[in-house]
Amino acid sequence: GQQLNQSPQSMFIQEGEDVSMNCTSSSIFNTWLWYKQDPGEGPVLLIALYKAGELTSNGRLTAQFGTTRKDSFLNISASIPSDVGIYFCAGQLRGGATNKLIFGTGTLLAVQP
Amino acid sequence: NAGVTQTPKFQVLKTGQSMTLQCAQDMNHNSMYWYRQDPGMGLRLIYYSASEGTTDKGEVPNGYNVSRLNKREFSLRLESAAPSQTSVYFCASRDNNSPLHFGNGTRLTVT
């Protein structure tokens, strides 16, 4: 089945460092979403992007909807230990109630205090 | 407001056994989804229900059945469990053009 190419697969960083991850697809999407999954829990939405070129921030998180509509980027500034988790991108074609998300394979982030 | 609630949280089955995973949402969402999560594979859609009374296959439906019991509840059934169905299962719900809300998952091991 179709999946998004998400990179990097994992990152091991020091507290205070900035983090960048991205997703690319061969398909064009109308919506890009970024989720975070803490251990033992379900994914939680961080940022939603609805327009090509859109740049949206949520605290220390900033995400961008690529101008080609085939990619998206997530940046985390000044990382802290609670940023640890798996980050997923997801692309979505707008199409009513039956539209479905295509998920990336995830980026595992580890932050050393 | 509990959001999306899944039961059980953990389950161990023997090959060939059957079981039903339960999911309920209290957000009055029309659409509900079942995903499985495997290492390195992200989340893959098993079945979804766009509205009460309808269900459709997702990417990996083989070996599963679903029931949209009412607007709140969407169950996933394994009739004859196989080791390949060892996974973490997530239920999710949403309204049109709104993001997915996920439950906390059911961790299933089939021996």
XYZ file of C-alpha atoms in Angstrom:
224
model
C 0.000 0.000 0.000
C 0.956 3.619 -0.367
C 3.101 5.148 2.357
C 4.975 8.358 2.702
C 8.756 8.517 2.832
C 9.618 10.014 6.197
C 13.155 10.840 7.283
C 15.144 10.445 9.303
C 13.990 7.155 10.792
C 15.471 8.072 14.154
C 17.324 10.902 15.838
C 19.348 10.947 19.034
C 20.053 14.490 20.163
C 21.079 16.543 23.168
C 18.592 18.675 25.037
C 18.505 22.159 23.570
C 19.275 21.137 20.004
C 16.953 21.898 17.107
C 15.353 19.039 15.164
C 14.195 18.779 11.560
C 12.296 15.975 9.873
C 10.425 15.705 6.603
C 8.023 13.677 4.522
C 7.896 13.263 0.779
C 5.371 11.618 -1.492
C 4.839 10.879 -5.155
C 1.232 11.996 -4.682
C -0.165 15.476 -4.235
C -2.044 16.091 -1.011
C -4.487 18.789 0.013
C -3.709 18.456 3.700
C -0.606 17.580 5.668
C -0.766 16.597 9.324
C 1.900 15.986 11.922
C 1.240 13.669 14.868
C 3.279 12.718 17.921
C 2.993 9.377 19.657
C 4.171 8.965 23.238
C 5.077 5.460 24.445
C 1.970 3.388 25.152
C -0.424 5.946 23.740
C -2.120 6.809 20.485
C -0.918 9.534 18.113
C -1.914 13.082 19.007
C -2.256 15.834 16.430
C 0.431 18.539 16.616
C -0.090 20.666 13.530
C -2.450 20.659 10.546
C -1.571 22.336 7.227
C -4.220 23.059 4.610
C -2.571 25.197 1.924
C 0.559 24.850 -0.198
C 3.332 27.041 1.196
C 1.604 27.390 4.565
C 3.908 27.767 7.559
C 2.308 27.075 10.942
C 3.724 27.126 14.460
C 2.603 25.476 17.678
C 4.904 26.597 20.457
C 8.405 25.329 19.663
C 7.086 23.356 16.691
C 6.930 24.739 13.176
C 5.640 22.850 10.149
C 5.469 23.760 6.494
C 3.310 22.539 3.626
C 5.656 22.221 0.661
C 4.902 24.319 -2.402
C 4.799 21.241 -4.628
C 2.146 19.750 -2.281
C 4.246 16.573 -2.255
C 6.216 17.253 0.902
C 6.109 18.679 4.384
C 8.617 19.590 7.072
C 8.522 19.684 10.859
C 11.017 21.579 12.965
C 11.351 21.476 16.754
C 13.423 24.204 18.339
C 15.305 23.950 21.637
C 14.338 20.328 22.277
C 13.459 19.161 25.790
C 13.239 15.622 27.233
C 9.443 15.487 26.893
C 9.824 15.826 23.118
C 10.785 12.139 23.109
C 8.421 10.037 21.021
C 7.583 8.998 17.499
C 6.564 11.705 15.050
C 4.339 10.811 12.111
C 3.453 12.816 9.078
C 0.206 12.115 7.258
C -1.107 13.271 3.914
C -4.753 13.554 3.060
C -6.775 14.191 -0.066
C -9.863 16.220 0.658
C -12.914 14.292 -0.398
C -15.695 14.176 2.132
C -16.194 11.602 4.848
C -14.417 8.783 3.081
C -11.092 10.485 2.559
C -8.298 8.597 4.226
C -4.937 9.476 5.613
C -1.685 8.078 4.304
C 0.873 7.887 7.107
C 4.612 8.150 7.071
C 6.724 5.456 8.700
C 7.610 7.668 11.648
C 10.664 9.389 13.113
C 11.792 8.208 16.530
C 13.191 11.098 18.554
C 15.350 10.540 21.628
C 16.491 13.545 23.665
C 19.321 13.200 26.136
C 19.178 15.620 29.078
C -14.940 13.809 27.856
C -12.990 10.583 27.239
C -12.495 10.937 23.455
C -11.785 7.543 21.865
C -11.780 4.560 24.237
C -10.405 1.158 23.282
C -10.689 -2.127 25.154
C -8.854 -4.242 26.000
C -5.460 -2.545 26.340
C -3.574 -5.837 26.077
C -4.505 -9.287 24.764
C -2.673 -12.547 24.137
C -4.293 -15.095 21.838
C -3.366 -18.502 20.565
C -3.403 -19.140 16.836
C -6.952 -19.863 15.714
C -8.691 -18.115 18.595
C -11.153 -15.336 17.934
C -11.701 -12.029 19.657
C -13.314 -8.630 19.231
C -11.608 -5.324 19.857
C -13.979 -2.658 21.085
C -13.898 1.053 20.322
C -16.205 3.855 21.411
C -16.078 7.608 20.871
C -18.040 10.311 22.661
C -17.371 13.183 20.251
C -20.387 12.503 17.999
C -18.056 11.873 15.056
C -19.469 10.382 11.892
C -16.393 8.476 10.700
C -14.465 5.786 12.549
C -11.334 3.875 11.593
C -9.231 0.880 12.591
C -5.471 0.967 12.008
C -2.678 -1.428 12.818
C 0.810 -0.248 13.703
C 3.848 -2.406 13.074
C 7.530 -1.512 13.517
C 8.854 0.401 10.524
C 5.473 0.358 8.802
C 3.689 3.345 10.258
C -0.085 3.108 10.541
C -2.028 1.067 8.015
C -5.782 1.279 7.590
C -7.686 -1.985 8.111
C -11.326 -0.888 7.810
C -13.255 2.308 8.152
C -16.830 3.436 8.580
C -17.726 6.730 6.957
C -21.055 6.895 8.762
C -23.343 4.763 10.868
C -24.455 1.758 8.881
C -21.565 1.719 6.400
C -18.187 0.001 6.438
C -15.418 -0.225 3.831
C -12.128 -2.024 3.426
C -8.899 -0.185 3.936
C -5.395 -1.139 2.919
C -5.024 -4.398 4.916
C -8.513 -5.890 5.558
C -7.749 -9.600 5.171
C -8.384 -11.601 8.329
C -10.592 -8.942 9.902
C -14.244 -7.977 10.072
C -15.871 -4.888 11.513
C -19.224 -3.786 12.841
C -20.452 -0.209 13.204
C -22.839 -0.977 16.019
C -24.108 2.590 16.304
C -22.682 6.067 15.872
C -20.486 5.686 18.976
C -19.112 2.171 18.567
C -16.972 0.452 15.934
C -15.645 -3.028 16.690
C -12.917 -5.063 14.999
C -13.139 -8.848 14.969
C -10.472 -11.447 14.359
C -12.257 -14.708 13.554
C -9.159 -16.935 13.538
C -6.100 -15.137 14.847
C -2.720 -15.653 13.175
C 0.782 -14.682 14.369
C 0.932 -12.145 11.518
C -1.834 -10.250 13.301
C 0.419 -9.526 16.262
C 0.382 -5.748 16.282
C -0.842 -2.634 18.024
C -4.352 -1.717 16.929
C -5.626 1.850 16.997
C -9.159 3.063 16.639
C -9.753 6.632 15.496
C -12.656 8.926 14.724
C -13.247 12.222 12.960
C -15.813 14.440 11.326
C -15.619 15.593 7.696
C -12.403 17.478 7.022
C -11.299 17.387 10.660
C -8.172 15.585 11.884
C -8.249 12.085 13.315
C -8.529 11.517 17.059
C -6.909 8.270 18.177
C -7.490 5.914 21.085
C -4.593 4.609 23.157
C -4.342 1.313 21.340
C -4.775 -2.424 21.937
C -1.579 -4.451 22.056
C -2.290 -7.892 20.623
C 0.066 -10.855 20.642
C -0.813 -14.047 18.783
C 1.300 -17.073 19.694
